[in-house]
mmCIF file of C-alpha atoms and ligand atoms in Angstrom:
data_model
loop_
_atom_site.group_PDB
_atom_site.id
_atom_site.type_symbol
_atom_site.label_atom_id
_atom_site.label_comp_id
_atom_site.label_asym_id
_atom_site.label_seq_id
_atom_site.Cartn_x
_atom_site.Cartn_y
_atom_site.Cartn_z
ATOM 1 C CA MET A 1 6.841 16.110 -33.072
ATOM 2 C CA THR A 2 6.002 16.794 -29.995
ATOM 3 C CA PRO A 3 2.561 16.098 -28.407
ATOM 4 C CA GLY A 4 -0.360 18.701 -28.693
ATOM 5 C CA ASN A 5 2.064 21.696 -30.441
ATOM 6 C CA ASN A 6 2.862 21.066 -33.829
ATOM 7 C CA ASP A 7 1.371 22.646 -36.799
ATOM 8 C CA PRO A 8 0.358 19.574 -38.600
ATOM 9 C CA SER A 9 -0.946 21.445 -41.950
ATOM 10 C CA THR A 10 2.380 19.769 -43.878
ATOM 11 C CA GLU A 11 1.994 16.794 -42.160
ATOM 12 C CA PHE A 12 1.481 13.124 -44.091
ATOM 13 C CA HIS A 13 1.620 9.878 -43.252
ATOM 14 C CA ASP A 14 1.289 6.562 -43.818
ATOM 15 C CA LEU A 15 -1.417 5.700 -40.697
ATOM 16 C CA ILE A 16 -3.900 8.182 -39.015
ATOM 17 C CA ILE A 17 -5.579 7.516 -35.867
ATOM 18 C CA ILE A 18 -8.286 8.946 -35.011
ATOM 19 C CA GLY A 19 -9.886 8.983 -30.583
ATOM 20 C CA ALA A 20 -7.225 8.161 -27.775
ATOM 21 C CA GLY A 21 -10.084 5.213 -26.109
ATOM 22 C CA PRO A 22 -8.811 1.671 -26.228
ATOM 23 C CA ALA A 23 -9.709 1.052 -29.798
ATOM 24 C CA GLY A 24 -7.049 4.037 -30.787
ATOM 25 C CA LEU A 25 -4.370 2.883 -28.344
ATOM 26 C CA ALA A 26 -4.556 -0.667 -28.657
ATOM 27 C CA ALA A 27 -4.045 0.130 -32.713
ATOM 28 C CA GLY A 28 -1.639 2.729 -31.654
ATOM 29 C CA ILE A 29 0.520 0.664 -29.595
ATOM 30 C CA TYR A 30 1.189 -2.170 -32.492
ATOM 31 C CA ALA A 31 1.695 0.890 -35.474
ATOM 32 C CA ALA A 32 4.179 2.594 -33.072
ATOM 33 C CA ARG A 33 5.948 -1.179 -31.940
ATOM 34 C CA ASP A 34 5.772 -1.863 -35.737
ATOM 35 C CA GLN A 35 7.326 1.288 -36.491
ATOM 36 C CA GLN A 36 5.115 2.652 -38.598
ATOM 37 C CA ASP A 37 4.538 6.153 -39.899
ATOM 38 C CA VAL A 38 1.833 6.830 -37.663
ATOM 39 C CA VAL A 39 -0.034 9.718 -35.467
ATOM 40 C CA LEU A 40 -2.508 9.772 -33.370
ATOM 41 C CA VAL A 41 -4.802 12.960 -33.120
ATOM 42 C CA GLU A 42 -7.086 12.686 -30.489
ATOM 43 C CA LYS A 43 -9.184 15.624 -28.981
ATOM 44 C CA LEU A 44 -9.644 15.294 -25.617
ATOM 45 C CA SER A 45 -7.424 13.455 -23.835
ATOM 46 C CA PRO A 46 -6.366 9.963 -23.943
ATOM 47 C CA GLY A 47 -8.554 7.267 -22.485
ATOM 48 C CA GLY A 48 -11.619 7.618 -23.667
ATOM 49 C CA GLN A 49 -15.283 6.603 -22.114
ATOM 50 C CA VAL A 50 -13.516 4.433 -19.997
ATOM 51 C CA LEU A 51 -12.114 6.965 -17.688
ATOM 52 C CA ASN A 52 -15.644 7.633 -16.438
ATOM 53 C CA THR A 53 -16.269 3.873 -15.385
ATOM 54 C CA ASP A 54 -14.560 3.772 -11.565
ATOM 55 C CA TRP A 55 -13.917 0.029 -11.203
ATOM 56 C CA VAL A 56 -13.200 -2.617 -14.310
ATOM 57 C CA GLU A 57 -13.435 -6.437 -13.487
ATOM 58 C CA ASN A 58 -14.104 -8.054 -16.828
ATOM 59 C CA TYR A 59 -11.046 -7.093 -18.310
ATOM 60 C CA PRO A 60 -8.912 -9.808 -18.702
ATOM 61 C CA GLY A 61 -5.751 -9.625 -16.600
ATOM 62 C CA PHE A 62 -6.586 -8.127 -13.521
ATOM 63 C CA PRO A 63 -7.882 -10.917 -10.979
ATOM 64 C CA ASP A 64 -9.171 -7.731 -8.487
ATOM 65 C CA GLY A 65 -10.370 -5.200 -11.202
ATOM 66 C CA ILE A 66 -9.327 -2.176 -12.275
ATOM 67 C CA SER A 67 -9.377 1.119 -12.147
ATOM 68 C CA GLY A 68 -11.332 2.383 -15.108
ATOM 69 C CA PHE A 69 -8.498 5.859 -14.944
ATOM 70 C CA GLU A 70 -5.383 3.855 -14.010
ATOM 71 C CA LEU A 71 -6.448 0.742 -16.776
ATOM 72 C CA MET A 72 -6.087 3.793 -19.742
ATOM 73 C CA ASP A 73 -2.940 5.539 -18.036
ATOM 74 C CA ALA A 74 -1.147 1.619 -18.644
ATOM 75 C CA MET A 75 -2.114 1.896 -22.010
ATOM 76 C CA ARG A 76 -1.725 5.360 -22.356
ATOM 77 C CA ARG A 77 2.350 5.084 -20.905
ATOM 78 C CA GLN A 78 2.299 1.803 -23.161
ATOM 79 C CA ALA A 79 1.596 3.784 -26.423
ATOM 80 C CA ASP A 80 4.472 6.214 -25.057
ATOM 81 C CA ARG A 81 6.968 3.331 -24.498
ATOM 82 C CA PHE A 82 6.900 2.653 -28.527
ATOM 83 C CA GLY A 83 7.284 6.360 -29.197
ATOM 84 C CA LEU A 84 2.994 7.107 -30.145
ATOM 85 C CA GLN A 85 3.077 10.461 -31.451
ATOM 86 C CA ILE A 86 -0.525 11.745 -30.279
ATOM 87 C CA LEU A 87 -1.631 15.030 -31.264
ATOM 88 C CA SER A 88 -4.390 17.113 -29.304
ATOM 89 C CA ARG A 89 -6.577 18.088 -32.322
ATOM 90 C CA GLU A 90 -10.144 17.584 -32.819
ATOM 91 C CA VAL A 91 -11.014 16.042 -36.374
ATOM 92 C CA GLN A 92 -13.185 18.851 -38.276
ATOM 93 C CA GLY A 93 -13.759 17.409 -41.170
ATOM 94 C CA VAL A 94 -12.156 14.229 -43.259
ATOM 95 C CA ASP A 95 -12.197 14.132 -47.516
ATOM 96 C CA PHE A 96 -11.688 9.782 -48.709
ATOM 97 C CA SER A 97 -12.313 10.541 -52.357
ATOM 98 C CA GLY A 98 -8.804 10.219 -53.229
ATOM 99 C CA GLU A 99 -5.574 7.405 -52.891
ATOM 100 C CA VAL A 100 -4.706 10.346 -50.289
ATOM 101 C CA LYS A 101 -7.541 10.433 -47.252
ATOM 102 C CA ALA A 102 -7.593 14.175 -45.892
ATOM 103 C CA LEU A 103 -8.652 15.347 -42.505
ATOM 104 C CA THR A 104 -9.438 18.650 -41.785
ATOM 105 C CA LEU A 105 -8.072 20.253 -37.855
ATOM 106 C CA PRO A 106 -8.919 23.431 -36.649
ATOM 107 C CA ASP A 107 -5.025 24.754 -37.983
ATOM 108 C CA GLY A 108 -4.596 23.317 -41.455
ATOM 109 C CA LYS A 109 -4.946 19.623 -43.063
ATOM 110 C CA MET A 110 -3.348 16.614 -42.316
ATOM 111 C CA THR A 111 -3.276 13.684 -45.107
ATOM 112 C CA ALA A 112 -2.681 9.432 -44.552
ATOM 113 C CA ARG A 113 -2.429 7.096 -47.159
ATOM 114 C CA SER A 114 -4.578 5.194 -44.375
ATOM 115 C CA VAL A 115 -6.837 6.280 -41.647
ATOM 116 C CA ILE A 116 -7.998 4.461 -38.594
ATOM 117 C CA ILE A 117 -11.364 5.318 -36.792
ATOM 118 C CA ALA A 118 -11.681 4.834 -33.693
ATOM 119 C CA THR A 119 -13.912 8.133 -31.814
ATOM 120 C CA GLY A 120 -15.788 6.399 -29.979
ATOM 121 C CA ALA A 121 -19.475 6.886 -28.298
ATOM 122 C CA GLN A 122 -20.919 9.536 -26.369
ATOM 123 C CA PRO A 123 -23.712 9.133 -23.953
ATOM 124 C CA ARG A 124 -27.055 9.564 -25.369
ATOM 125 C CA LYS A 125 -29.453 12.141 -24.325
ATOM 126 C CA VAL A 126 -33.481 10.845 -22.847
ATOM 127 C CA GLY A 127 -34.899 14.049 -24.477
ATOM 128 C CA ILE A 128 -37.217 15.378 -21.473
ATOM 129 C CA GLU A 129 -38.220 19.062 -20.940
ATOM 130 C CA GLY A 130 -35.677 20.017 -17.998
ATOM 131 C CA GLU A 131 -32.845 17.782 -19.333
ATOM 132 C CA GLU A 132 -31.344 20.125 -21.284
ATOM 133 C CA LEU A 133 -31.922 23.415 -19.021
ATOM 134 C CA LEU A 134 -30.911 21.463 -15.739
ATOM 135 C CA THR A 135 -27.762 19.646 -16.838
ATOM 136 C CA GLY A 136 -24.341 20.498 -15.081
ATOM 137 C CA LYS A 137 -26.894 21.565 -12.547
ATOM 138 C CA GLY A 138 -28.052 17.984 -11.001
ATOM 139 C CA VAL A 139 -28.440 16.157 -14.862
ATOM 140 C CA SER A 140 -25.730 14.337 -14.863
ATOM 141 C CA TYR A 141 -24.052 12.002 -18.083
ATOM 142 C CA CYS A 142 -21.244 10.154 -15.158
ATOM 143 C CA GLY A 143 -21.933 9.138 -11.821
ATOM 144 C CA THR A 144 -18.336 9.041 -11.681
ATOM 145 C CA CYS A 145 -17.886 12.623 -11.666
ATOM 146 C CA ASP A 146 -20.726 13.480 -10.251
ATOM 147 C CA GLY A 147 -21.928 11.062 -7.152
ATOM 148 C CA PRO A 148 -19.299 13.106 -4.338
ATOM 149 C CA PHE A 149 -21.743 15.897 -4.703
ATOM 150 C CA TYR A 150 -24.702 13.739 -3.928
ATOM 151 C CA ARG A 151 -23.213 12.494 -0.432
ATOM 152 C CA ASP A 152 -26.977 11.408 1.910
ATOM 153 C CA ALA A 153 -29.006 13.520 -0.947
ATOM 154 C CA GLU A 154 -31.501 10.729 -2.559
ATOM 155 C CA VAL A 155 -30.891 10.793 -6.865
ATOM 156 C CA GLY A 156 -32.978 9.754 -9.668
ATOM 157 C CA VAL A 157 -30.786 7.045 -12.719
ATOM 158 C CA ILE A 158 -32.271 6.480 -15.845
ATOM 159 C CA GLY A 159 -31.890 3.524 -17.513
ATOM 160 C CA GLY A 160 -31.355 -0.457 -16.942
ATOM 161 C CA GLY A 161 -28.177 -1.501 -19.261
ATOM 162 C CA ASP A 162 -25.108 -2.432 -17.847
ATOM 163 C CA THR A 163 -23.849 1.128 -17.541
ATOM 164 C CA ALA A 164 -26.981 2.034 -15.239
ATOM 165 C CA ILE A 165 -26.646 -0.523 -12.993
ATOM 166 C CA GLU A 166 -22.693 0.102 -12.440
ATOM 167 C CA GLU A 167 -23.650 3.599 -12.105
ATOM 168 C CA ALA A 168 -26.429 2.797 -9.701
ATOM 169 C CA LEU A 169 -23.972 0.661 -7.561
ATOM 170 C CA PHE A 170 -21.331 3.239 -7.530
ATOM 171 C CA LEU A 171 -23.716 6.399 -6.407
ATOM 172 C CA THR A 172 -24.815 4.784 -3.636
ATOM 173 C CA ARG A 173 -21.149 5.249 -1.857
ATOM 174 C CA PHE A 174 -22.404 8.701 -1.763
ATOM 175 C CA ALA A 175 -26.137 9.019 -2.173
ATOM 176 C CA SER A 176 -29.231 7.922 0.433
ATOM 177 C CA ARG A 177 -30.903 6.303 -2.349
ATOM 178 C CA VAL A 178 -30.661 5.823 -5.872
ATOM 179 C CA HIS A 179 -34.469 5.365 -7.767
ATOM 180 C CA VAL A 180 -33.604 3.323 -10.867
ATOM 181 C CA VAL A 181 -36.814 4.027 -13.294
ATOM 182 C CA HIS A 182 -36.738 2.026 -15.803
ATOM 183 C CA ARG A 183 -39.245 1.630 -18.647
ATOM 184 C CA ARG A 184 -39.665 -2.114 -18.455
ATOM 185 C CA ASP A 185 -39.963 -4.468 -15.900
ATOM 186 C CA GLN A 186 -36.739 -6.907 -15.928
ATOM 187 C CA LEU A 187 -33.351 -5.179 -16.881
ATOM 188 C CA ARG A 188 -30.729 -5.100 -19.705
ATOM 189 C CA ALA A 189 -27.828 -5.832 -17.339
ATOM 190 C CA THR A 190 -26.232 -8.716 -16.967
ATOM 191 C CA LYS A 191 -27.045 -11.505 -13.997
ATOM 192 C CA ILE A 192 -23.999 -10.372 -11.670
ATOM 193 C CA LEU A 193 -24.921 -6.489 -12.015
ATOM 194 C CA GLN A 194 -28.904 -7.425 -11.199
ATOM 195 C CA ASP A 195 -27.728 -9.289 -8.580
ATOM 196 C CA ARG A 196 -26.023 -7.105 -7.083
ATOM 197 C CA ALA A 197 -28.079 -4.219 -7.052
ATOM 198 C CA PHE A 198 -31.425 -6.373 -6.193
ATOM 199 C CA ALA A 199 -29.156 -6.543 -3.166
ATOM 200 C CA ASN A 200 -28.979 -3.462 -2.282
ATOM 201 C CA GLU A 201 -30.917 -1.977 0.110
ATOM 202 C CA LYS A 202 -30.428 1.479 -1.239
ATOM 203 C CA ILE A 203 -31.313 1.336 -4.518
ATOM 204 C CA ALA A 204 -35.390 1.776 -5.206
ATOM 205 C CA PHE A 205 -36.595 0.376 -8.053
ATOM 206 C CA VAL A 206 -39.407 1.885 -10.474
ATOM 207 C CA TRP A 207 -40.307 -0.370 -13.082
ATOM 208 C CA ASP A 208 -42.313 0.493 -16.441
ATOM 209 C CA THR A 209 -42.223 3.936 -16.291
ATOM 210 C CA VAL A 210 -40.510 6.448 -18.151
ATOM 211 C CA PRO A 211 -39.354 9.944 -16.738
ATOM 212 C CA THR A 212 -41.185 12.620 -18.294
ATOM 213 C CA ARG A 213 -39.506 16.186 -17.307
ATOM 214 C CA ILE A 214 -36.840 17.100 -14.689
ATOM 215 C CA ILE A 215 -37.994 20.064 -12.555
ATOM 216 C CA GLY A 216 -36.401 22.451 -11.091
ATOM 217 C CA GLU A 217 -35.046 26.129 -10.862
ATOM 218 C CA ALA A 218 -31.724 27.009 -10.164
ATOM 219 C CA THR A 219 -30.702 22.798 -9.425
ATOM 220 C CA VAL A 220 -33.098 19.268 -9.778
ATOM 221 C CA GLU A 221 -36.071 19.224 -7.598
ATOM 222 C CA GLU A 222 -38.457 16.600 -9.048
ATOM 223 C CA LEU A 223 -38.370 14.492 -11.190
ATOM 224 C CA ALA A 224 -41.342 13.594 -13.047
ATOM 225 C CA LEU A 225 -43.061 10.321 -14.063
ATOM 226 C CA GLN A 226 -45.062 8.038 -16.029
ATOM 227 C CA ASN A 227 -46.070 4.388 -15.498
ATOM 228 C CA VAL A 228 -46.451 3.253 -19.121
ATOM 229 C CA LYS A 229 -48.915 -0.021 -18.094
ATOM 230 C CA THR A 230 -51.433 2.473 -16.336
ATOM 231 C CA GLY A 231 -50.567 5.605 -17.483
ATOM 232 C CA LEU A 232 -50.165 7.209 -14.512
ATOM 233 C CA GLU A 233 -48.368 10.388 -13.535
ATOM 234 C CA SER A 234 -45.961 10.435 -10.312
ATOM 235 C CA ALA A 235 -42.358 12.253 -9.295
ATOM 236 C CA ILE A 236 -39.664 11.906 -7.051
ATOM 237 C CA LYS A 237 -37.787 14.317 -5.254
ATOM 238 C CA VAL A 238 -34.269 14.166 -6.186
ATOM 239 C CA GLU A 239 -31.092 16.014 -6.355
ATOM 240 C CA GLY A 240 -29.941 14.562 -9.093
ATOM 241 C CA VAL A 241 -30.828 12.622 -12.179
ATOM 242 C CA PHE A 242 -28.170 10.592 -14.080
ATOM 243 C CA VAL A 243 -28.915 9.202 -17.338
ATOM 244 C CA PHE A 244 -27.590 5.998 -18.840
ATOM 245 C CA VAL A 245 -30.322 5.180 -21.682
ATOM 246 C CA GLY A 246 -26.996 3.883 -24.241
ATOM 247 C CA THR A 247 -24.737 5.553 -26.364
ATOM 248 C CA ARG A 248 -24.458 6.930 -30.166
ATOM 249 C CA PRO A 249 -21.581 7.593 -31.709
ATOM 250 C CA ILE A 250 -19.005 10.280 -32.940
ATOM 251 C CA THR A 251 -19.678 10.164 -36.456
ATOM 252 C CA GLU A 252 -20.734 13.891 -37.614
ATOM 253 C CA PHE A 253 -17.601 14.774 -38.151
ATOM 254 C CA LEU A 254 -17.168 12.439 -41.505
ATOM 255 C CA ALA A 255 -20.494 13.713 -43.271
ATOM 256 C CA GLY A 256 -21.111 10.725 -45.135
ATOM 257 C CA SER A 257 -18.428 10.022 -46.558
ATOM 258 C CA VAL A 258 -18.243 5.708 -45.040
ATOM 259 C CA ASP A 259 -21.421 4.029 -45.147
ATOM 260 C CA LEU A 260 -22.913 4.025 -41.343
ATOM 261 C CA ASP A 261 -26.112 2.452 -40.239
ATOM 262 C CA ASP A 262 -29.466 4.254 -39.620
ATOM 263 C CA GLN A 263 -27.848 4.693 -35.647
ATOM 264 C CA LYS A 264 -24.951 6.220 -37.716
ATOM 265 C CA PHE A 265 -22.328 3.501 -36.052
ATOM 266 C CA ILE A 266 -19.592 3.044 -38.977
ATOM 267 C CA LYS A 267 -20.821 -0.340 -41.149
ATOM 268 C CA VAL A 268 -17.305 -2.470 -41.066
ATOM 269 C CA ASP A 269 -15.975 -6.031 -42.296
ATOM 270 C CA ARG A 270 -13.986 -8.223 -40.652
ATOM 271 C CA ARG A 271 -11.393 -6.812 -40.668
ATOM 272 C CA GLN A 272 -12.716 -3.500 -39.797
ATOM 273 C CA GLN A 273 -12.524 -2.153 -43.007
ATOM 274 C CA THR A 274 -15.313 0.336 -43.875
ATOM 275 C CA SER A 275 -16.960 1.200 -47.215
ATOM 276 C CA VAL A 276 -13.957 3.160 -48.274
ATOM 277 C CA PRO A 277 -10.556 1.130 -48.808
ATOM 278 C CA GLY A 278 -7.712 1.958 -47.103
ATOM 279 C CA VAL A 279 -9.868 3.088 -44.156
ATOM 280 C CA PHE A 280 -10.970 1.261 -41.261
ATOM 281 C CA ALA A 281 -12.596 1.784 -38.125
ATOM 282 C CA ALA A 282 -12.529 0.139 -34.226
ATOM 283 C CA GLY A 283 -14.488 0.434 -31.083
ATOM 284 C CA ASP A 284 -17.448 1.695 -29.898
ATOM 285 C CA VAL A 285 -18.309 3.468 -33.400
ATOM 286 C CA THR A 286 -18.682 0.668 -34.928
ATOM 287 C CA SER A 287 -22.299 -1.131 -35.868
ATOM 288 C CA GLU A 288 -23.227 -4.363 -33.927
ATOM 289 C CA THR A 289 -19.836 -4.335 -31.857
ATOM 290 C CA ALA A 290 -20.730 -5.534 -28.489
ATOM 291 C CA ARG A 291 -19.371 -2.143 -26.448
ATOM 292 C CA GLN A 292 -16.885 -3.869 -24.368
ATOM 293 C CA ILE A 293 -13.275 -2.699 -23.538
ATOM 294 C CA ALA A 294 -11.424 -6.143 -24.740
ATOM 295 C CA VAL A 295 -13.151 -6.266 -27.730
ATOM 296 C CA ALA A 296 -12.125 -2.444 -28.824
ATOM 297 C CA VAL A 297 -8.530 -3.432 -28.182
ATOM 298 C CA GLY A 298 -9.508 -6.916 -30.037
ATOM 299 C CA GLU A 299 -10.371 -4.546 -32.970
ATOM 300 C CA GLY A 300 -8.153 -1.963 -32.611
ATOM 301 C CA VAL A 301 -5.745 -4.422 -33.272
ATOM 302 C CA THR A 302 -7.410 -5.944 -36.141
ATOM 303 C CA ALA A 303 -7.979 -2.244 -37.494
ATOM 304 C CA VAL A 304 -3.674 -1.647 -37.759
ATOM 305 C CA LEU A 305 -3.043 -4.988 -39.399
ATOM 306 C CA SER A 306 -5.646 -4.668 -41.987
ATOM 307 C CA ALA A 307 -4.076 -1.272 -42.620
ATOM 308 C CA GLU A 308 -0.751 -2.771 -42.306
ATOM 309 C CA ASP A 309 -1.404 -4.477 -44.684
ATOM 310 C CA TYR A 310 -3.674 -2.316 -47.342
ATOM 311 C CA LEU A 311 -0.148 -0.115 -46.389
ATOM 312 C CA SER A 312 1.564 -2.717 -48.569
ATOM 313 C CA GLU A 313 -0.230 -3.902 -50.623
ATOM 314 C CA SER A 314 -0.551 -0.087 -52.227
ATOM 315 C CA ILE A 315 2.417 2.256 -53.941
ATOM 316 C CA PRO A 316 2.258 5.372 -52.103
ATOM 317 C CA GLY A 317 0.837 8.202 -54.195
HETATM 318 P P1 NAP B 1 -27.844 -0.525 -23.081
HETATM 319 O O1 NAP B 1 -27.400 -1.059 -22.963
HETATM 320 O O2 NAP B 1 -28.329 0.405 -24.640
HETATM 321 O O3 NAP B 1 -28.527 0.127 -22.265
HETATM 322 C C1 NAP B 1 -30.077 1.181 -22.083
HETATM 323 C C2 NAP B 1 -30.678 1.281 -21.075
HETATM 324 O O4 NAP B 1 -31.639 2.556 -21.141
HETATM 325 C C3 NAP B 1 -32.213 -0.259 -21.534
HETATM 326 O O5 NAP B 1 -32.178 -0.788 -20.477
HETATM 327 C C4 NAP B 1 -32.651 0.665 -22.189
HETATM 328 O O6 NAP B 1 -34.242 0.327 -21.969
HETATM 329 C C5 NAP B 1 -32.675 2.590 -22.494
HETATM 330 N N1 NAP B 1 -33.238 3.473 -22.682
HETATM 331 C C6 NAP B 1 -33.062 3.905 -23.601
HETATM 332 N N2 NAP B 1 -33.674 4.582 -23.781
HETATM 333 C C7 NAP B 1 -34.495 4.920 -23.154
HETATM 334 C C8 NAP B 1 -35.727 6.122 -23.115
HETATM 335 N N3 NAP B 1 -35.435 6.906 -25.016
HETATM 336 N N4 NAP B 1 -36.519 6.370 -22.663
HETATM 337 C C9 NAP B 1 -36.294 5.185 -21.275
HETATM 338 N N5 NAP B 1 -35.688 4.350 -20.729
HETATM 339 C C10 NAP B 1 -34.336 4.082 -21.921
HETATM 340 O O7 NAP B 1 -26.369 0.672 -23.129
HETATM 341 P P2 NAP B 1 -24.647 1.304 -21.864
HETATM 342 O O8 NAP B 1 -25.903 0.740 -20.751
HETATM 343 O O9 NAP B 1 -24.915 2.591 -21.792
HETATM 344 O O10 NAP B 1 -24.740 -0.364 -22.763
HETATM 345 C C11 NAP B 1 -23.808 -0.128 -24.041
HETATM 346 C C12 NAP B 1 -23.014 -0.885 -23.831
HETATM 347 O O11 NAP B 1 -22.045 -1.113 -24.011
HETATM 348 C C13 NAP B 1 -23.665 -2.210 -24.020
HETATM 349 O O12 NAP B 1 -23.271 -3.188 -24.728
HETATM 350 C C14 NAP B 1 -23.352 -2.699 -22.774
HETATM 351 O O13 NAP B 1 -23.428 -4.123 -22.206
HETATM 352 C C15 NAP B 1 -21.968 -2.291 -22.375
HETATM 353 N N6 NAP B 1 -21.266 -1.704 -20.787
HETATM 354 C C16 NAP B 1 -20.731 -3.010 -20.645
HETATM 355 C C17 NAP B 1 -20.383 -3.051 -19.143
HETATM 356 C C18 NAP B 1 -19.810 -3.905 -18.751
HETATM 357 O O14 NAP B 1 -19.381 -4.411 -19.076
HETATM 358 N N7 NAP B 1 -19.059 -3.909 -17.454
HETATM 359 C C19 NAP B 1 -20.465 -1.481 -18.714
HETATM 360 C C20 NAP B 1 -20.932 -0.886 -19.186
HETATM 361 C C21 NAP B 1 -21.498 -1.075 -21.026
HETATM 362 P P3 NAP B 1 -34.977 -1.336 -22.832
HETATM 363 O O15 NAP B 1 -33.466 -2.497 -21.842
HETATM 364 O O16 NAP B 1 -36.137 -1.067 -22.213
HETATM 365 O O17 NAP B 1 -34.051 -0.839 -23.984
#
């Protein structure tokens, strides 16, 4: 099959993988190398959220680090080498009620004996006035993508986790000042990132504070804040606001077909098995995962080995 231009409506496979981030590509590399009848379906280009990461320095095997783009490009090329078929389509719905699993695509259906869901997660919105209106006009969820627009400008970063601090550090390459607004007086980010941020003179911390409104006509002009301890309101003049308050899983298309946790992440067991036999899930879309590239890769591999066991034990219908 040629990637991206086939009519999928008549296709039936042993295994379909949904999503081409680290979990999906790792599963795809193993399945294609094992010469399984497998197709990977991805709505965007392969790579996932890692493509938005400037520099990855905790993925084993790269002592000097590697750019997010290069790492994912290498995984994609490795998948290509084993002939993994990647179909560019968005999966809009699923039917896991029978032995044969069906996926609804914009131009038809695909069916398979087993499925691995590796659709990952996307940035959460902070949900304040002005956020929606000014997205793309100063409000961003990706420092690596939009940082260069803020040369010598002041920007705000909302959040205190690994993503917020990594991205704040990246933004100091361009911005004159990066105001990190965090709702507590301690960061959630790992110590190595904290130490780097505290040592960076361009980063200013606004502790115990939540954003209340993003103000601007055509573009962002100000970020309104409130101290959660004193109730005092203030505002900082910024040209950009970068929101990093965690992620939400991409599971809407599943519409209740597998069990989810209260945050809508997919529940899996240690074999990456979901509540439906033959349907597995791996990576950031799953509940209680560590949300690391290396973990996603490991879960993708576990999922495909479990799927292969399932396929060898179940009789084709
Ligand atoms: P996260 O760890 O969930 O952190 C989200 C941050 O946003 C927290 O500091 C949280 O505050 C804050 N927050 C949440 N809701 C908020 C709200 N409504 N208003 C204001 N602040 C709010 O998310 P993340 O940083 O995106 O990381 C996600 C996962 O990926 C984590 O497991 C992380 O370790 C991992 N990750 C790892 C790396 C790496 O290894 N290099 C890089 C990036 C991400 P509280 O702290 O008060 O809860």
